[in-house]
Coordinates of C-alpha atoms in Angstrom, one line a residue:
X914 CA -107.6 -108.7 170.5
X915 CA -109.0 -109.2 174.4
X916 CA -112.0 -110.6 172.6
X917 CA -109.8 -113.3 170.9
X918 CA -107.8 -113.7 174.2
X919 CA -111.1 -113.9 176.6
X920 CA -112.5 -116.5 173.5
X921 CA -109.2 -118.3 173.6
X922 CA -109.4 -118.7 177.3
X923 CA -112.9 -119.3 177.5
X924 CA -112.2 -122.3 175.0
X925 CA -109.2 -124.0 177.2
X926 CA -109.5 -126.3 180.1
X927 CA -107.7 -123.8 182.2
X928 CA -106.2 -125.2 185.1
X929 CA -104.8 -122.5 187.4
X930 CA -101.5 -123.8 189.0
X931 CA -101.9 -123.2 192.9
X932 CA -98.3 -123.3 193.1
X933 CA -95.9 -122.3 196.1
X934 CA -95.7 -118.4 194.9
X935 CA -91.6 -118.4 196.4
X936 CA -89.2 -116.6 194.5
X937 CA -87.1 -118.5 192.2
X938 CA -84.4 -117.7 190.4
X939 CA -83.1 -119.4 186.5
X940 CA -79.9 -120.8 187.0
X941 CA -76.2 -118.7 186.3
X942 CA -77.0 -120.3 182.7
X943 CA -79.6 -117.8 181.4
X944 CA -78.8 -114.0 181.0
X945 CA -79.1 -111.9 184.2
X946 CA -78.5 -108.2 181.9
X947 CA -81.4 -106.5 180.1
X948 CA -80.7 -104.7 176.5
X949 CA -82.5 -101.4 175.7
X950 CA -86.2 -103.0 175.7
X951 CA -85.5 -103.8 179.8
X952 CA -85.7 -107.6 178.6
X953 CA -83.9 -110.5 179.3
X954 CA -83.8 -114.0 177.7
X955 CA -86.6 -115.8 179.0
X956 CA -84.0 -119.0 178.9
X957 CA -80.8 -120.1 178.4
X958 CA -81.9 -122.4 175.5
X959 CA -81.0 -121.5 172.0
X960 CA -83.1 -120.4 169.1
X961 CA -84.9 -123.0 166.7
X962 CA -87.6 -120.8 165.0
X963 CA -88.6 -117.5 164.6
X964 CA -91.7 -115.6 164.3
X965 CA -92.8 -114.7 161.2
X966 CA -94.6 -117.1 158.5
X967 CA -93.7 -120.6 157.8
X968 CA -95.0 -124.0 157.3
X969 CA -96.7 -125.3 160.5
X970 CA -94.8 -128.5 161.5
X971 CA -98.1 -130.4 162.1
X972 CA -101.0 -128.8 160.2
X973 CA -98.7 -129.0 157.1
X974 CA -100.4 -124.7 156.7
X975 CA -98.3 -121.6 155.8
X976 CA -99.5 -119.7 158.7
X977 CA -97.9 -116.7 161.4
X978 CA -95.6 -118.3 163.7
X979 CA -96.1 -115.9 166.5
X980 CA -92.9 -115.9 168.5
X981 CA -89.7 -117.3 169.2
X982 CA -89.2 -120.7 170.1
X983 CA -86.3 -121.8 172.3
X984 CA -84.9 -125.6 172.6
X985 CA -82.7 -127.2 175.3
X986 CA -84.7 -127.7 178.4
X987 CA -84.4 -126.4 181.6
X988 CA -85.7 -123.5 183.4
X989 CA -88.3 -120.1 182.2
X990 CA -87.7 -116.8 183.3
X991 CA -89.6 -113.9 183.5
X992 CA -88.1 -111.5 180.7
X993 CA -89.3 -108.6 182.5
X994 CA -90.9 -108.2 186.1
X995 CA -95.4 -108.1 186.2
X996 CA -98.0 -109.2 187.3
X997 CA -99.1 -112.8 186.1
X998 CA -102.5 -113.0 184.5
X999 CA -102.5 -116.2 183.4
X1000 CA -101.0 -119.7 184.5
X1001 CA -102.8 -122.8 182.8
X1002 CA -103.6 -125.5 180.3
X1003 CA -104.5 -123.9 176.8
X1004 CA -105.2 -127.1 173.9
X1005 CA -102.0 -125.4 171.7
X1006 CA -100.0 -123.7 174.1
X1007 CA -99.8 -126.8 177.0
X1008 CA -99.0 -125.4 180.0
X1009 CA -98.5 -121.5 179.7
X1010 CA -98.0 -118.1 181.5
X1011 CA -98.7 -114.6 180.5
X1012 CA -97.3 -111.6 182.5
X1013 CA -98.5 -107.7 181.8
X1014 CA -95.5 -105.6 182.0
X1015 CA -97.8 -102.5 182.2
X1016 CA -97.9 -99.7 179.7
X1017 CA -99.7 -102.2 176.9
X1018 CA -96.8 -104.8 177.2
X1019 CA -97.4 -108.7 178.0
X1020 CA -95.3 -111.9 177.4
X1021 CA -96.2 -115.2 176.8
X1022 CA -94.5 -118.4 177.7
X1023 CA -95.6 -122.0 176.1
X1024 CA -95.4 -126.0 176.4
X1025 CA -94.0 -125.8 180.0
X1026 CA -94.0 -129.1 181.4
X1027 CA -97.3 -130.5 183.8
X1028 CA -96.7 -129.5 187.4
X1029 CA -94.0 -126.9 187.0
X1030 CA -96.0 -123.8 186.8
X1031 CA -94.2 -121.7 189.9
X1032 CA -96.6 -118.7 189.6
X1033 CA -100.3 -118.1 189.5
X1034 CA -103.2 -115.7 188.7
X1035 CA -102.4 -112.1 190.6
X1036 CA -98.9 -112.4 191.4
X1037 CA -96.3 -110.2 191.0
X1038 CA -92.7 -111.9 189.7
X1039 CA -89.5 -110.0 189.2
X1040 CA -87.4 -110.3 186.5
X1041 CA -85.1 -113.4 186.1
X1042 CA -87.5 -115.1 188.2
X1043 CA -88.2 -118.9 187.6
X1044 CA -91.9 -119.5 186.4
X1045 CA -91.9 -123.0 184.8
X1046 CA -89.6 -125.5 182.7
X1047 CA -89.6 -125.7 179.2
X1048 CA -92.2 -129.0 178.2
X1049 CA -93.4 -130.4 175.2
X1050 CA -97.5 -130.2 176.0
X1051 CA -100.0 -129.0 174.1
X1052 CA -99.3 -129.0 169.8
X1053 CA -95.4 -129.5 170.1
X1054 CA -92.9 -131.2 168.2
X1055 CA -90.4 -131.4 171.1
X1056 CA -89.1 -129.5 174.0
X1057 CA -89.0 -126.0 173.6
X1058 CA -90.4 -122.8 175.1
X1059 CA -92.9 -120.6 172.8
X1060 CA -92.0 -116.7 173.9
X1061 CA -94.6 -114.1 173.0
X1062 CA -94.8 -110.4 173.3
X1063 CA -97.8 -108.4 172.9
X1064 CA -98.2 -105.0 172.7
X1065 CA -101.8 -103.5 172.8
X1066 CA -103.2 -106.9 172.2
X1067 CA -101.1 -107.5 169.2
X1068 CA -98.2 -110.0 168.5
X1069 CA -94.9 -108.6 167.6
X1070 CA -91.8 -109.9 167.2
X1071 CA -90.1 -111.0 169.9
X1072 CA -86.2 -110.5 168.6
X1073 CA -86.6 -106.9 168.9
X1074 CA -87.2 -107.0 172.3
X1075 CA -84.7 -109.6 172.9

């Protein structure tokens, strides 16, 4: 799985945001309590599809849909505080960032919009803290954030974590 993820790197025209590293915070509008995972929302958007097999909305392909996306603009959060260890352009993704939580745990957030990467390579966030806006780059349909969570290098499902 860090072979796919070094390959999937290695194959995007990463573009490391050099951002203000600042602490932001979401708005009152996304959740501000963890459950029993630790996690938060990573928005205040609402749910439009879950992970789990379907029909890809532009390949036409049955294939793994792995996360939950969120529609309704507006501001990403970090679910759970880490370290950032990614903040780019990826050809699917769009504009992304993926924080290690420690302990084999990482999150993934997708299609934020150009120029609105708040984090970068190295830096700690805290929980609840704003790291981009939900966008429509890369292979999307719409607005929406793409939420992932990893654990040991593999995707699971995001809800029960959530």
């Amino acid at each position: 799985a860090a072979q796919a993820e070094a390959k999937q790197t290695a194959n995007s025209s990463s573009s490391n945001s050099s951002k203000d590293s600042s602490s932001t915070t979401a708005p009152s509008s996304s959740p501000s309590s963890s459950n029993s995972s630790g996690f938060i929302k990573p928005s205040g958007g609402y749910s439009t599809s879950s992970y789990g097999y379907r029909i890809h909305p532009i390949t036409g392909v049955n294939k793994l849909h792995g996360g939950i996306d969120f529609g309704g603009g507006g501001p990403i959060v970090a679910a759970q505080s880490g370290t950032v260890v990614f903040a780019g352009y990826h050809s699917s993704w769009g504009y992304y960032v993926k924080i290690d939580h420690g302990n084999g745990l990482q999150t993934l957030y997708a299609h934020m919009v150009a120029g609105s990467l708040l984090v970068s390579p190295g830096q700690h966030v805290s929980q609840g803290q704003q790291i981009g806006t939900m966008g429509t780059t890369g292979s999307s349909t719409g607005v929406h954030l793409h939420f992932e969570v990893y654990v040991n290098g593999s995707r699971v499902d995001p809800a029960n974590y959530l």
